[in-house]
Amino acid sequence: MEKITIVGVDLAKNVFQLHAADREGRAVMKKRVARLRFLSIMSQIEPCVVAMEACATSHHWARALNAMGHEVRLIPPIYVKPFVKRQKNDANDAEAIVEAAMRPSMRTVPVKSSEQQSLVMLFRTRELLVMQRTQLVNALRAHLAEHGAIVSGGRRSVDPFIRALEDTANNLPDPVREVGNLYLDRIAQTASEIAALERRIEEHSRKHEVAQRLRTILGVGPVTAMAIEAFAPALETFQRGRDFSAWLGLVPRQHSSGGKQRLGRTSKMGQRDIRRLLISGAMSVIHWKGRNGGKPGSWLARMLPNKPRMVIAIALANKLARIVWAVMTRKEVYRDPEAAVC
């Protein structure tokens, strides 16, 4: 048998497909493996390159394979798809992973540590609870509106709903009041769980040096700092700040050809959570710094009369991404927010 130099693994829930190849890319072994036997079989193969698609469980397997001495490469699925031949099945997928991994210019995803994935879980859980709270509030508002009880306002206060359910003049049926109180109890419980998670996020940002440095940037709070820690790779892998902002999808989409530069809307090709939080932070900066037209002579004061606020927010988020890269790579705090942001 030829020496195995690369193994492509098509991950699944219970059965993995392996495709091993030699230095020339010729197939040496094709095998279906149960999940429980995967590590034992990989331990019998001499250390080599192991390629997998970046997915939810790939980081766990990558850490285990790295401990065995293998070199793991995680490839975004969108880069593997063009190498699939004909029909879509596990064997062809594993072969396509090998073909993609053998490309010298192929981009890979850094393997996340267990600590990073813990932060991801904390961040995702908070996001899920916030969506559930919004869903409950909107559902209760819609049910009350069906009985003529109109409750306006946002989702931050439940007092208008309490008053509507306690008001005897609106002639709400008793089942509506009972179920409405059930909604209020669930909203209160969800809000308390969100507050508990936010306290943990705040505590994390106070204890860790990286989060402390990031929070010196105007528009970056504890949640954004945690998202950067959890989702972003080591920022030293980017040569300059623009590369990081491009990775986030905050640069224009290109439609260039024949030497002509045609730039469109933002690409949105990147980490959506960090991008969304940076844009939200930029909007808050515009809200507070842009009162009365902004500081005379500043970048924000020149932009406000000429551009929509969302366009300014995206441009400012691009600036914030570059500042984040500089702060993280130089390992310094951000000293002059007035000059750079405004």
Short mmCIF file of C-alpha atoms in Angstrom, two decimals:
data_model
loop_
_atom_site.label_atom_id
_atom_site.label_comp_id
_atom_site.label_asym_id
_atom_site.label_seq_id
_atom_site.Cartn_x
_atom_site.Cartn_y
_atom_site.Cartn_z
CA MET A 1 0.00 0.00 0.00
CA GLU A 2 1.25 3.47 -0.88
CA LYS A 3 2.04 5.79 2.00
CA ILE A 4 -0.94 7.88 3.05
CA THR A 5 -0.15 11.60 3.00
CA ILE A 6 -3.64 13.06 3.24
CA VAL A 7 -7.01 11.85 4.55
CA GLY A 8 -10.30 13.51 3.72
CA VAL A 9 -13.05 13.01 6.29
CA ASP A 10 -16.71 13.63 5.54
CA LEU A 11 -18.21 14.12 8.99
CA ALA A 12 -21.74 13.09 9.91
CA LYS A 13 -23.72 12.19 13.02
CA ASN A 14 -22.87 8.49 13.28
CA VAL A 15 -20.95 7.35 10.17
CA PHE A 16 -17.85 9.06 8.73
CA GLN A 17 -16.49 8.55 5.23
CA LEU A 18 -12.68 8.42 4.85
CA HIS A 19 -10.77 8.99 1.61
CA ALA A 20 -7.00 8.50 1.93
CA ALA A 21 -4.61 9.50 -0.84
CA ASP A 22 -0.88 9.40 -1.51
CA ARG A 23 1.43 12.26 -2.42
CA GLU A 24 0.19 12.29 -6.04
CA GLY A 25 -3.45 12.38 -5.01
CA ARG A 26 -4.19 8.75 -5.95
CA ALA A 27 -6.75 7.02 -3.77
CA VAL A 28 -5.21 4.58 -1.30
CA MET A 29 -8.18 3.82 0.95
CA LYS A 30 -11.92 4.46 0.90
CA LYS A 31 -13.72 3.44 4.04
CA ARG A 32 -16.90 4.08 6.04
CA VAL A 33 -16.21 4.33 9.76
CA ALA A 34 -18.54 4.48 12.75
CA ARG A 35 -18.14 7.58 14.85
CA LEU A 36 -17.07 5.58 17.92
CA ARG A 37 -14.26 3.86 15.97
CA PHE A 38 -13.00 6.96 14.15
CA LEU A 39 -10.22 7.94 16.56
CA SER A 40 -8.96 4.39 16.96
CA ILE A 41 -8.63 3.99 13.19
CA MET A 42 -6.92 7.37 12.80
CA SER A 43 -4.45 6.38 15.53
CA GLN A 44 -3.32 3.48 13.30
CA ILE A 45 -2.43 5.85 10.45
CA GLU A 46 0.95 7.58 10.52
CA PRO A 47 0.78 11.34 11.13
CA CYS A 48 -0.42 13.05 7.96
CA VAL A 49 -2.69 15.84 6.75
CA VAL A 50 -6.33 15.35 7.75
CA ALA A 51 -8.82 17.57 5.94
CA MET A 52 -12.42 18.15 7.00
CA GLU A 53 -15.16 20.62 6.22
CA ALA A 54 -15.52 23.31 8.89
CA CYS A 55 -18.74 22.53 10.74
CA ALA A 56 -20.15 22.36 14.25
CA THR A 57 -18.24 19.26 15.39
CA SER A 58 -15.09 19.62 13.28
CA HIS A 59 -13.20 21.66 15.91
CA HIS A 60 -13.62 18.89 18.51
CA TRP A 61 -12.29 16.25 16.12
CA ALA A 62 -9.50 18.59 15.01
CA ARG A 63 -8.25 19.00 18.56
CA ALA A 64 -8.28 15.23 19.09
CA LEU A 65 -6.44 14.58 15.80
CA ASN A 66 -3.87 17.28 16.51
CA ALA A 67 -3.10 15.53 19.80
CA MET A 68 -2.29 12.39 17.79
CA GLY A 69 0.24 14.28 15.67
CA HIS A 70 -1.89 14.80 12.55
CA GLU A 71 -2.01 18.15 10.75
CA VAL A 72 -5.67 19.17 10.53
CA ARG A 73 -7.01 21.49 7.85
CA LEU A 74 -10.58 22.76 8.16
CA ILE A 75 -11.97 23.99 4.85
CA PRO A 76 -15.16 26.08 4.42
CA PRO A 77 -17.81 23.91 2.71
CA ILE A 78 -18.35 26.52 -0.01
CA TYR A 79 -14.75 25.97 -1.16
CA VAL A 80 -15.21 22.18 -1.28
CA LYS A 81 -18.40 22.17 -3.36
CA PRO A 82 -16.73 22.94 -6.75
CA PHE A 83 -14.59 19.78 -6.40
CA VAL A 84 -17.55 17.38 -6.04
CA LYS A 85 -17.75 15.15 -9.13
CA ARG A 86 -21.14 14.28 -10.51
CA GLN A 87 -23.42 12.86 -7.83
CA LYS A 88 -23.58 14.11 -4.25
CA ASN A 89 -22.77 11.32 -1.79
CA ASP A 90 -20.42 10.72 1.15
CA ALA A 91 -17.67 9.08 -0.92
CA ASN A 92 -17.60 11.90 -3.46
CA ASP A 93 -17.67 14.48 -0.69
CA ALA A 94 -14.65 12.93 1.03
CA GLU A 95 -12.78 12.79 -2.29
CA ALA A 96 -13.66 16.44 -2.97
CA ILE A 97 -12.29 17.42 0.45
CA VAL A 98 -8.97 15.81 -0.46
CA GLU A 99 -8.90 17.58 -3.84
CA ALA A 100 -9.61 20.93 -2.18
CA ALA A 101 -7.06 20.42 0.60
CA MET A 102 -4.28 19.65 -1.88
CA ARG A 103 -4.63 23.08 -3.48
CA PRO A 104 -1.70 25.22 -2.28
CA SER A 105 -3.79 28.39 -2.21
CA MET A 106 -6.76 26.87 -0.37
CA ARG A 107 -7.98 28.91 2.61
CA THR A 108 -8.57 27.11 5.88
CA VAL A 109 -10.37 27.84 9.13
CA PRO A 110 -8.31 28.02 12.35
CA VAL A 111 -9.15 25.35 14.89
CA LYS A 112 -11.03 26.80 17.86
CA SER A 113 -9.94 25.97 21.36
CA SER A 114 -12.31 24.53 23.94
CA GLU A 115 -12.35 27.91 25.72
CA GLN A 116 -13.35 29.70 22.51
CA GLN A 117 -16.21 27.30 21.92
CA SER A 118 -17.37 27.87 25.51
CA LEU A 119 -17.59 31.59 24.75
CA VAL A 120 -19.47 30.79 21.55
CA MET A 121 -22.04 28.80 23.54
CA LEU A 122 -22.47 31.63 26.03
CA PHE A 123 -22.90 34.16 23.22
CA ARG A 124 -25.32 31.99 21.20
CA THR A 125 -27.43 31.17 24.25
CA ARG A 126 -27.89 34.85 25.06
CA GLU A 127 -28.84 35.55 21.42
CA LEU A 128 -31.37 32.71 21.49
CA LEU A 129 -33.00 33.94 24.70
CA VAL A 130 -33.22 37.49 23.37
CA MET A 131 -35.03 36.20 20.27
CA GLN A 132 -37.37 34.11 22.42
CA ARG A 133 -38.20 37.12 24.60
CA THR A 134 -38.98 39.20 21.52
CA GLN A 135 -41.13 36.37 20.16
CA LEU A 136 -43.12 36.14 23.39
CA VAL A 137 -43.67 39.90 23.54
CA ASN A 138 -44.82 40.06 19.92
CA ALA A 139 -47.12 37.06 20.36
CA LEU A 140 -48.78 38.56 23.47
CA ARG A 141 -49.23 41.91 21.72
CA ALA A 142 -50.87 40.18 18.75
CA HIS A 143 -53.24 38.11 20.93
CA LEU A 144 -54.36 41.17 22.88
CA ALA A 145 -54.90 43.12 19.65
CA GLU A 146 -57.31 40.41 18.46
CA HIS A 147 -59.53 41.38 21.42
CA GLY A 148 -59.23 45.12 20.87
CA ALA A 149 -56.56 45.75 23.53
CA ILE A 150 -53.82 47.65 21.70
CA VAL A 151 -50.48 47.73 23.50
CA SER A 152 -47.85 49.97 21.93
CA GLY A 153 -44.22 50.42 22.83
CA GLY A 154 -41.10 48.32 22.65
CA ARG A 155 -40.12 45.08 24.33
CA ARG A 156 -38.12 46.54 27.22
CA SER A 157 -41.06 47.04 29.58
CA VAL A 158 -44.00 44.75 30.31
CA ASP A 159 -45.89 47.35 32.35
CA PRO A 160 -48.26 48.22 29.45
CA PHE A 161 -49.19 44.53 29.14
CA ILE A 162 -49.82 44.26 32.89
CA ARG A 163 -52.10 47.29 32.80
CA ALA A 164 -53.98 45.92 29.79
CA LEU A 165 -54.57 42.55 31.48
CA GLU A 166 -55.66 44.17 34.76
CA ASP A 167 -57.97 46.69 33.09
CA THR A 168 -61.56 45.54 33.61
CA ALA A 169 -62.93 48.08 31.15
CA ASN A 170 -61.54 46.33 28.08
CA ASN A 171 -63.81 43.27 28.61
CA LEU A 172 -61.08 40.70 28.00
CA PRO A 173 -62.26 37.09 28.48
CA ASP A 174 -60.93 35.30 31.54
CA PRO A 175 -58.94 32.73 29.48
CA VAL A 176 -57.15 35.60 27.73
CA ARG A 177 -56.15 37.12 31.07
CA GLU A 178 -54.97 33.73 32.42
CA VAL A 179 -52.89 32.88 29.34
CA GLY A 180 -51.64 36.47 29.17
CA ASN A 181 -50.29 36.15 32.72
CA LEU A 182 -48.57 32.92 31.63
CA TYR A 183 -46.88 34.92 28.86
CA LEU A 184 -45.78 37.56 31.38
CA ASP A 185 -44.30 34.92 33.69
CA ARG A 186 -42.36 33.38 30.81
CA ILE A 187 -41.14 36.81 29.64
CA ALA A 188 -39.96 37.65 33.16
CA GLN A 189 -38.17 34.31 33.48
CA THR A 190 -36.45 34.76 30.11
CA ALA A 191 -35.44 38.32 31.01
CA SER A 192 -33.87 37.14 34.27
CA GLU A 193 -31.92 34.43 32.41
CA ILE A 194 -30.68 37.01 29.90
CA ALA A 195 -29.59 39.28 32.74
CA ALA A 196 -27.69 36.40 34.38
CA LEU A 197 -25.85 35.64 31.14
CA GLU A 198 -25.03 39.32 30.63
CA ARG A 199 -23.55 39.44 34.13
CA ARG A 200 -21.31 36.51 33.21
CA ILE A 201 -20.27 38.29 30.02
CA GLU A 202 -19.51 41.46 31.98
CA GLU A 203 -17.52 39.47 34.53
CA HIS A 204 -15.53 37.81 31.74
CA SER A 205 -14.72 41.17 30.16
CA ARG A 206 -13.44 42.53 33.48
CA LYS A 207 -11.14 39.57 34.11
CA HIS A 208 -9.56 39.07 30.68
CA GLU A 209 -6.95 41.43 29.29
CA VAL A 210 -8.07 41.03 25.66
CA ALA A 211 -11.63 42.09 26.45
CA GLN A 212 -10.37 45.01 28.53
CA ARG A 213 -8.29 46.30 25.62
CA LEU A 214 -11.18 45.91 23.19
CA ARG A 215 -13.57 47.80 25.47
CA THR A 216 -11.36 50.88 25.31
CA ILE A 217 -12.63 51.32 21.72
CA LEU A 218 -15.68 53.54 21.50
CA GLY A 219 -18.59 51.44 20.21
CA VAL A 220 -17.23 48.09 21.48
CA GLY A 221 -18.97 46.75 24.56
CA PRO A 222 -18.63 43.49 26.51
CA VAL A 223 -20.84 41.49 24.11
CA THR A 224 -18.90 42.66 21.05
CA ALA A 225 -15.60 41.99 22.81
CA MET A 226 -16.71 38.43 23.61
CA ALA A 227 -17.86 37.88 20.02
CA ILE A 228 -14.44 38.94 18.71
CA GLU A 229 -12.71 36.60 21.16
CA ALA A 230 -15.04 33.70 20.33
CA PHE A 231 -15.40 33.92 16.55
CA ALA A 232 -12.35 35.73 15.19
CA PRO A 233 -9.07 33.91 14.53
CA ALA A 234 -5.79 35.30 15.82
CA LEU A 235 -5.73 38.76 14.26
CA GLU A 236 -2.01 38.43 13.60
CA THR A 237 -2.99 36.17 10.67
CA PHE A 238 -4.30 39.27 8.86
CA GLN A 239 -1.60 41.41 7.27
CA ARG A 240 -3.49 44.66 7.78
CA GLY A 241 -6.71 46.02 9.19
CA ARG A 242 -8.43 46.07 5.83
CA ASP A 243 -8.01 42.30 5.55
CA PHE A 244 -9.85 41.89 8.83
CA SER A 245 -12.67 44.20 7.74
CA ALA A 246 -12.88 42.26 4.46
CA TRP A 247 -13.08 39.01 6.45
CA LEU A 248 -16.05 40.53 8.29
CA GLY A 249 -17.75 41.50 5.03
CA LEU A 250 -17.54 45.27 5.59
CA VAL A 251 -15.89 46.12 2.26
CA PRO A 252 -17.62 46.71 -1.11
CA ARG A 253 -18.42 43.78 -3.35
CA GLN A 254 -16.34 43.85 -6.53
CA HIS A 255 -17.64 43.42 -10.08
CA SER A 256 -14.37 44.43 -11.73
CA SER A 257 -13.26 43.35 -15.19
CA GLY A 258 -10.97 44.57 -17.96
CA GLY A 259 -9.08 46.89 -15.64
CA LYS A 260 -12.24 48.75 -14.61
CA GLN A 261 -13.02 48.88 -10.90
CA ARG A 262 -16.73 48.40 -10.21
CA LEU A 263 -17.63 48.42 -6.53
CA GLY A 264 -21.09 47.63 -5.20
CA ARG A 265 -22.70 47.16 -1.82
CA THR A 266 -20.93 45.59 1.13
CA SER A 267 -20.04 41.97 0.49
CA LYS A 268 -21.48 40.57 3.76
CA MET A 269 -19.12 37.63 3.19
CA GLY A 270 -17.78 36.92 6.63
CA GLN A 271 -18.56 36.55 10.30
CA ARG A 272 -22.06 37.98 10.61
CA ASP A 273 -22.20 38.23 14.41
CA ILE A 274 -19.16 40.49 14.73
CA ARG A 275 -20.25 42.51 11.69
CA ARG A 276 -23.73 43.08 13.12
CA LEU A 277 -22.41 44.08 16.53
CA LEU A 278 -19.86 46.50 15.06
CA ILE A 279 -22.60 48.15 12.98
CA SER A 280 -24.82 48.41 16.07
CA GLY A 281 -21.92 49.93 18.01
CA ALA A 282 -21.30 52.37 15.17
CA MET A 283 -24.97 53.41 15.24
CA SER A 284 -24.70 54.15 18.97
CA VAL A 285 -21.57 56.24 18.34
CA ILE A 286 -23.41 58.18 15.63
CA HIS A 287 -26.37 58.70 17.97
CA TRP A 288 -24.29 60.17 20.78
CA LYS A 289 -21.50 61.84 18.84
CA GLY A 290 -23.80 63.06 16.07
CA ARG A 291 -26.06 65.13 18.28
CA ASN A 292 -26.25 68.72 16.99
CA GLY A 293 -24.36 67.69 13.86
CA GLY A 294 -21.25 66.29 15.54
CA LYS A 295 -18.01 67.96 16.52
CA PRO A 296 -17.18 70.75 14.02
CA GLY A 297 -14.56 69.68 11.51
CA SER A 298 -14.75 65.97 12.41
CA TRP A 299 -15.27 63.12 9.95
CA LEU A 300 -18.72 62.47 11.39
CA ALA A 301 -19.77 66.12 11.05
CA ARG A 302 -18.75 66.08 7.37
CA MET A 303 -20.62 62.85 6.66
CA LEU A 304 -23.92 63.45 8.48
CA PRO A 305 -25.37 66.10 6.09
CA ASN A 306 -24.51 64.10 2.95
CA LYS A 307 -25.09 60.40 3.66
CA PRO A 308 -27.82 58.24 5.21
CA ARG A 309 -27.10 57.13 8.76
CA MET A 310 -26.88 53.46 7.86
CA VAL A 311 -24.25 54.17 5.20
CA ILE A 312 -22.27 56.18 7.76
CA ALA A 313 -22.68 53.35 10.30
CA ILE A 314 -21.23 50.77 7.91
CA ALA A 315 -18.30 53.05 7.08
CA LEU A 316 -17.73 53.65 10.80
CA ALA A 317 -17.97 49.90 11.49
CA ASN A 318 -15.20 49.44 8.90
CA LYS A 319 -13.11 51.96 10.84
CA LEU A 320 -13.86 50.15 14.10
CA ALA A 321 -12.77 46.82 12.58
CA ARG A 322 -9.43 48.33 11.58
CA ILE A 323 -9.02 49.82 15.05
CA VAL A 324 -9.77 46.40 16.60
CA TRP A 325 -7.05 44.84 14.42
CA ALA A 326 -4.53 47.50 15.45
CA VAL A 327 -5.36 47.19 19.15
CA MET A 328 -5.13 43.40 19.10
CA THR A 329 -1.96 43.09 17.02
CA ARG A 330 -0.07 45.82 18.89
CA LYS A 331 -1.43 44.66 22.26
CA GLU A 332 -2.18 48.22 23.33
CA VAL A 333 -5.25 50.07 24.57
CA TYR A 334 -6.98 52.57 22.33
CA ARG A 335 -5.92 55.97 23.61
CA ASP A 336 -7.56 58.56 21.38
CA PRO A 337 -11.16 57.67 20.44
CA GLU A 338 -12.15 61.27 19.70
CA ALA A 339 -9.62 61.73 16.92
CA ALA A 340 -10.24 58.37 15.17
CA VAL A 341 -13.99 57.85 15.55
CA CYS A 342 -15.12 61.42 15.11
#
